[in-house]
Amino acid sequence: MIGGLILLRPFISDETTNHLSKPLKRQVIGYSRATFFRPEPCSTSRTLSVALACLLACLSPVQAEPLQITLAVSEEGGVYRAFSETLLGKLQPDKYAVTIKRAEDALGGSDLYIAVGMKAATQLAAKDIPTLNVFVPKTGYDKLQREFASHDAPRSAIYLDQPMERQVALLLSALPGTRHVGVLYNTAPPELQSLRRLLAEKKTHLHEQAIDQAHPLNDALEGVLGESEVLFVLPDTDIYNASTIRNILLTSYRKQIPLVGISQAYVKAGALCAVYSTPEQVATQVLVMIERYAGSGKLPAAQYPNEFEVSVNIQVARSLDLRIKDADRLRDEIRGGP
């Protein structure tokens, strides 16, 4: 013991100490995991220096290995690329080692996987590995949760869709006075009950139409547009997809019925407006969840995007003879700002 210090070193027997030079010879008392030293009265400054050096070596923090993260993207380019590049720029390379792969590639071993898009989420869901899903609709994620409920690995998500309260706030702020809203769906989503309640509170009637054998998409669309002042898009890829969206937009436009979309892409294609989260906003939220996982080994619960933007198609508004506020004002009203 030197000034009350405990030095950690392998067990030293009396036989071993006989081979030490005299200035370093110690009387050994203690056990193999923690050896206590009593200096001889003739201890030199060199002895103290060696002891302090050993102590500092024992107390020096060990550099943790970077958390291994694999980003599995459903496709290259577009919002997926923007998200991936933004996230890479936010992650400190000394803390996180990131690999980007396509969903269909062999993923290899990682501490955490991030599935970007529904295709990647579906691929990874079957593997029972720690996965954070982004850009996936809530209905799609919930379906995967049910299908792979027996898996034990942590899973979470940041949904593609916005909370229903936020979407209804946009609808009523962009089109005040609306009293008849139409929706189409393949299977009634859980959020439908919330939509009914929110619109009923504003004395607005919801016209619903399920797509089935008796009501194919075109017939259902014609029917619901005949009763509605606006078509409200629900994130149902069985209805709204690359092969159907053009016809839905053209039919709505021909009947002078605006469509409220769920992404900026909808607005560019011809929807009147949409509330959405940018890849940069999603990446910021993902970073927080990664840091939580790195510290605890647990992922936060699945959640909606925290931050959002609003997009407005002014040309469509003019064509439909609608006066609509600009995107910044709509966003501020939804946020509760001035």
Coordinates of C-alpha atoms in Angstrom, one line a residue:
M1 CA 0.0 0.0 0.0
I2 CA 1.4 3.4 -1.0
G3 CA -0.5 6.2 0.5
G4 CA -3.6 4.0 0.7
L5 CA -3.4 3.1 -3.0
I6 CA -4.3 -0.5 -4.1
L7 CA -2.4 -1.8 -7.0
L8 CA -4.0 -4.5 -9.2
R9 CA -1.5 -7.1 -10.5
P10 CA -1.1 -10.8 -10.7
F11 CA -0.3 -12.8 -7.6
I12 CA 3.4 -12.5 -6.6
S13 CA 4.9 -15.3 -4.5
D14 CA 7.8 -15.0 -2.1
E15 CA 9.9 -17.0 -4.6
T16 CA 9.2 -14.4 -7.3
T17 CA 10.0 -11.4 -5.1
N18 CA 13.5 -12.9 -4.4
H19 CA 14.3 -12.2 -8.1
L20 CA 13.4 -8.6 -7.9
S21 CA 16.1 -6.0 -7.5
K22 CA 16.5 -4.7 -4.0
P23 CA 15.0 -1.2 -4.6
L24 CA 11.8 -2.8 -5.8
K25 CA 11.6 -5.6 -3.3
R26 CA 8.3 -5.6 -1.4
Q27 CA 6.7 -7.5 1.4
V28 CA 3.6 -9.2 -0.2
I29 CA 0.4 -9.5 1.7
G30 CA -2.9 -10.3 0.2
Y31 CA -4.5 -12.3 -2.6
S32 CA -4.1 -12.9 -6.3
R33 CA -6.9 -10.5 -7.5
A34 CA -5.8 -7.6 -5.4
T35 CA -2.2 -7.5 -4.1
F36 CA -1.3 -5.0 -1.4
F37 CA 2.3 -3.7 -1.1
R38 CA 4.1 -2.4 2.0
P39 CA 7.1 -0.3 1.0
E40 CA 10.4 -0.8 2.8
P41 CA 11.6 2.2 4.7
C42 CA 14.3 2.8 2.0
S43 CA 11.7 3.3 -0.9
T44 CA 13.0 5.5 -3.5
S45 CA 11.3 8.1 -5.7
R46 CA 11.7 5.6 -8.6
T47 CA 9.5 3.2 -6.7
L48 CA 6.8 5.8 -6.2
S49 CA 6.9 6.8 -9.9
V50 CA 6.5 3.2 -11.0
A51 CA 3.5 2.7 -8.6
L52 CA 1.8 5.9 -9.8
A53 CA 2.3 4.8 -13.4
C54 CA 0.7 1.5 -12.7
L55 CA -2.2 3.2 -11.0
L56 CA -2.9 5.5 -13.9
A57 CA -2.8 2.6 -16.3
C58 CA -5.4 0.8 -14.2
L59 CA -7.6 3.9 -14.0
S60 CA -7.4 4.8 -17.7
P61 CA -10.8 4.3 -19.5
V62 CA -11.0 1.7 -22.1
Q63 CA -12.1 3.0 -25.5
A64 CA -15.5 1.3 -26.3
E65 CA -15.9 -0.3 -29.7
P66 CA -18.1 1.7 -32.1
L67 CA -21.7 0.5 -32.3
Q68 CA -22.1 -1.4 -35.6
I69 CA -25.1 -0.1 -37.6
T70 CA -26.4 -1.4 -40.9
L71 CA -28.8 0.7 -43.0
A72 CA -30.9 -1.5 -45.2
V73 CA -32.5 0.7 -47.9
S74 CA -35.5 -0.4 -49.9
E75 CA -34.2 1.4 -53.0
E76 CA -31.4 3.8 -53.9
G77 CA -32.0 7.5 -54.4
G78 CA -34.8 9.9 -53.5
V79 CA -35.8 10.4 -49.9
Y80 CA -34.0 7.2 -48.8
R81 CA -30.7 8.5 -50.1
A82 CA -31.3 12.0 -48.5
F83 CA -32.1 10.3 -45.2
S84 CA -29.1 8.0 -45.3
E85 CA -26.6 10.8 -46.1
T86 CA -28.1 13.1 -43.4
L87 CA -27.9 10.4 -40.8
L88 CA -24.3 9.5 -41.7
G89 CA -23.4 13.2 -41.3
K90 CA -24.9 13.2 -37.8
L91 CA -23.4 10.0 -36.4
Q92 CA -19.9 10.4 -34.8
P93 CA -17.6 8.0 -36.5
D94 CA -15.7 7.2 -33.3
K95 CA -19.0 6.0 -31.7
Y96 CA -20.9 4.5 -34.7
A97 CA -19.7 2.4 -37.6
V98 CA -22.3 2.5 -40.4
T99 CA -22.7 0.2 -43.4
I100 CA -25.3 0.9 -46.1
K101 CA -26.8 -2.0 -48.0
R102 CA -29.8 -2.8 -50.2
A103 CA -32.6 -4.7 -48.5
E104 CA -32.0 -7.8 -50.6
D105 CA -28.3 -8.0 -49.9
A106 CA -26.6 -10.2 -47.2
L107 CA -26.6 -7.9 -44.2
G108 CA -23.8 -9.4 -42.1
G109 CA -23.5 -8.9 -38.3
S110 CA -24.4 -5.6 -36.6
D111 CA -25.5 -4.3 -33.3
L112 CA -28.5 -2.4 -34.8
Y113 CA -30.2 -2.5 -38.2
I114 CA -32.2 0.4 -39.7
A115 CA -34.8 -0.6 -42.2
V116 CA -35.5 2.3 -44.6
G117 CA -38.8 1.8 -46.3
M118 CA -41.4 -1.0 -46.2
K119 CA -39.5 -3.4 -48.5
A120 CA -36.5 -3.3 -46.2
A121 CA -38.8 -3.5 -43.1
T122 CA -40.4 -6.7 -44.5
Q123 CA -37.1 -8.3 -45.3
L124 CA -35.6 -7.6 -41.8
A125 CA -38.7 -8.5 -39.9
A126 CA -38.3 -12.2 -40.5
K127 CA -34.7 -12.2 -39.1
D128 CA -35.4 -11.5 -35.4
I129 CA -32.6 -8.8 -35.2
P130 CA -32.7 -5.4 -33.4
T131 CA -34.4 -3.2 -36.0
L132 CA -35.5 0.4 -36.2
N133 CA -37.9 0.9 -39.1
V134 CA -38.3 4.3 -40.9
F135 CA -40.5 5.5 -43.7
V136 CA -43.0 2.7 -43.1
P137 CA -46.8 3.3 -42.7
K138 CA -48.2 2.5 -39.3
T139 CA -50.5 -0.1 -40.7
G140 CA -47.6 -1.8 -42.4
Y141 CA -45.5 -1.8 -39.2
D142 CA -48.4 -3.1 -37.1
K143 CA -48.9 -5.9 -39.6
L144 CA -45.3 -7.0 -39.3
Q145 CA -45.5 -6.8 -35.5
R146 CA -48.5 -9.2 -35.6
E147 CA -46.8 -11.6 -38.1
F148 CA -43.6 -11.8 -36.1
A149 CA -44.9 -11.4 -32.6
S150 CA -42.8 -14.4 -31.3
H151 CA -39.5 -12.6 -32.1
D152 CA -37.6 -11.3 -29.1
A153 CA -35.2 -8.8 -30.7
P154 CA -36.0 -5.1 -30.0
R155 CA -38.0 -3.5 -32.8
S156 CA -39.4 0.0 -33.2
A157 CA -40.4 2.5 -35.9
I158 CA -40.8 6.1 -36.9
Y159 CA -44.0 6.0 -39.0
L160 CA -44.2 7.5 -42.5
D161 CA -47.7 8.9 -41.8
Q162 CA -48.4 11.8 -39.5
P163 CA -50.6 11.6 -36.4
M164 CA -54.3 12.0 -37.3
E165 CA -54.7 15.1 -35.3
R166 CA -52.0 16.8 -37.4
Q167 CA -53.6 15.7 -40.7
V168 CA -57.1 16.9 -39.7
A169 CA -55.6 20.2 -38.6
L170 CA -54.1 20.7 -42.0
L171 CA -57.4 19.8 -43.8
L172 CA -59.5 22.2 -41.8
S173 CA -56.9 25.0 -41.9
A174 CA -56.4 24.7 -45.6
L175 CA -60.1 24.2 -46.4
P176 CA -62.1 25.9 -43.6
G177 CA -65.8 25.4 -43.8
T178 CA -65.4 21.8 -45.2
R179 CA -68.4 19.7 -44.1
H180 CA -68.0 16.5 -46.2
V181 CA -64.8 14.5 -46.4
G182 CA -64.3 11.3 -48.3
V183 CA -61.9 8.4 -47.6
L184 CA -61.1 5.1 -49.3
Y185 CA -59.5 2.1 -47.7
N186 CA -59.0 -1.6 -48.4
T187 CA -59.2 -2.6 -44.7
A188 CA -60.4 -0.2 -42.1
P189 CA -57.3 1.1 -40.4
P190 CA -57.2 1.6 -36.6
E191 CA -56.8 5.4 -37.1
L192 CA -60.2 5.5 -38.8
Q193 CA -62.0 5.8 -35.4
S194 CA -59.8 8.7 -34.5
L195 CA -60.6 10.4 -37.9
R196 CA -64.3 10.0 -37.3
R197 CA -64.1 11.5 -33.9
L198 CA -62.0 14.5 -34.9
L199 CA -64.2 15.4 -37.8
A200 CA -67.4 14.9 -35.8
E201 CA -66.0 17.4 -33.2
K202 CA -65.8 19.9 -36.1
K203 CA -69.3 19.0 -37.3
T204 CA -67.8 17.5 -40.5
H205 CA -69.3 14.3 -42.0
L206 CA -67.0 11.5 -43.1
H207 CA -68.0 9.5 -46.2
E208 CA -66.3 6.1 -46.2
Q209 CA -65.9 3.5 -48.9
A210 CA -64.1 0.2 -48.6
I211 CA -62.6 -1.4 -51.7
D212 CA -63.9 -4.9 -52.3
Q213 CA -65.4 -7.2 -55.0
A214 CA -68.7 -5.3 -55.0
H215 CA -66.9 -2.0 -55.0
P216 CA -63.7 -2.0 -57.2
L217 CA -61.5 1.0 -57.0
N218 CA -62.9 3.1 -59.9
D219 CA -66.5 2.6 -58.8
A220 CA -65.7 3.3 -55.1
L221 CA -63.8 6.5 -56.1
E222 CA -66.7 7.8 -58.2
G223 CA -69.1 7.1 -55.4
V224 CA -67.1 8.8 -52.6
L225 CA -66.3 11.8 -54.8
G226 CA -70.0 12.3 -55.5
E227 CA -70.6 12.8 -51.8
S228 CA -67.5 14.7 -50.7
E229 CA -65.9 18.2 -50.9
V230 CA -62.4 16.8 -50.5
L231 CA -60.7 13.4 -50.8
F232 CA -58.6 12.6 -47.7
V233 CA -55.7 10.1 -48.4
L234 CA -55.1 7.3 -45.9
P235 CA -51.7 5.5 -46.2
D236 CA -53.0 2.4 -47.9
T237 CA -50.6 1.1 -50.6
D238 CA -53.3 -1.3 -51.9
I239 CA -55.2 1.8 -53.0
Y240 CA -52.6 4.6 -53.4
N241 CA -49.6 3.2 -55.4
A242 CA -47.7 3.9 -58.6
S243 CA -50.2 2.2 -60.8
T244 CA -53.3 3.9 -59.4
I245 CA -52.4 7.4 -58.2
R246 CA -52.5 9.0 -61.6
N247 CA -56.1 7.9 -62.3
I248 CA -57.2 8.9 -58.8
L249 CA -55.7 12.4 -59.2
L250 CA -57.2 12.9 -62.7
T251 CA -60.7 11.7 -61.6
S252 CA -60.6 14.0 -58.6
Y253 CA -59.4 16.9 -60.6
R254 CA -62.1 16.3 -63.3
K255 CA -64.8 16.4 -60.6
Q256 CA -63.2 19.6 -59.1
I257 CA -62.5 17.7 -55.8
P258 CA -59.2 18.5 -54.1
L259 CA -57.1 15.7 -52.7
V260 CA -55.2 16.1 -49.4
G261 CA -52.1 13.9 -49.6
I262 CA -49.6 12.3 -47.2
S263 CA -46.3 13.4 -48.7
Q264 CA -44.6 16.1 -50.7
A265 CA -44.6 13.7 -53.7
Y266 CA -48.4 13.7 -53.7
V267 CA -48.4 17.5 -53.9
K268 CA -45.9 17.5 -56.8
A269 CA -48.1 14.9 -58.5
G270 CA -51.3 17.0 -58.1
A271 CA -52.6 16.9 -54.6
L272 CA -53.7 20.2 -53.1
C273 CA -51.6 20.0 -49.9
A274 CA -49.9 17.6 -47.5
V275 CA -48.2 17.5 -44.1
Y276 CA -45.0 15.5 -44.1
S277 CA -41.6 15.1 -42.5
T278 CA -38.4 15.7 -44.4
P279 CA -35.6 13.1 -44.5
E280 CA -33.5 15.5 -42.4
Q281 CA -36.2 15.7 -39.7
V282 CA -36.5 12.0 -39.6
A283 CA -32.7 11.5 -39.4
T284 CA -32.6 13.8 -36.4
Q285 CA -35.2 11.8 -34.6
V286 CA -33.5 8.5 -35.5
L287 CA -30.2 9.8 -34.1
V288 CA -31.9 10.3 -30.7
M289 CA -33.3 6.7 -30.8
I290 CA -29.9 5.3 -31.7
E291 CA -28.3 7.1 -28.8
R292 CA -30.9 5.7 -26.5
Y293 CA -30.3 2.2 -27.8
A294 CA -26.5 2.6 -27.5
G295 CA -26.9 3.6 -23.8
S296 CA -29.5 1.0 -22.7
G297 CA -29.8 -1.7 -25.3
K298 CA -33.5 -0.8 -25.7
L299 CA -35.3 1.0 -28.5
P300 CA -38.0 3.6 -27.6
A301 CA -41.6 2.8 -28.5
A302 CA -42.7 3.2 -32.1
Q303 CA -43.7 6.8 -32.8
Y304 CA -44.9 9.4 -35.2
P305 CA -42.5 12.0 -36.6
N306 CA -41.9 14.9 -34.2
E307 CA -41.2 17.6 -36.7
F308 CA -43.0 18.3 -39.9
E309 CA -43.5 20.6 -42.9
V310 CA -46.4 21.6 -45.1
S311 CA -46.5 21.6 -48.9
V312 CA -49.1 23.4 -51.1
N313 CA -49.7 23.1 -54.8
I314 CA -50.6 26.7 -55.7
Q315 CA -51.3 25.8 -59.4
V316 CA -53.9 23.1 -58.4
A317 CA -55.5 25.6 -56.0
R318 CA -55.9 28.1 -58.8
S319 CA -57.3 25.5 -61.2
L320 CA -59.9 24.5 -58.6
D321 CA -60.6 28.2 -57.8
L322 CA -59.6 27.7 -54.2
R323 CA -58.0 30.4 -52.0
I324 CA -55.5 28.7 -49.7
K325 CA -52.9 30.0 -47.2
D326 CA -49.3 29.5 -48.0
A327 CA -47.3 26.5 -46.6
D328 CA -45.6 28.4 -43.8
R329 CA -48.8 29.9 -42.4
L330 CA -50.5 26.5 -42.5
R331 CA -47.5 24.9 -40.7
D332 CA -47.6 27.6 -38.0
E333 CA -51.3 27.2 -37.5
I334 CA -51.0 23.4 -37.1
R335 CA -48.2 24.0 -34.6
G336 CA -50.4 26.4 -32.7
G337 CA -48.2 29.4 -33.6
P338 CA -49.4 32.9 -34.6

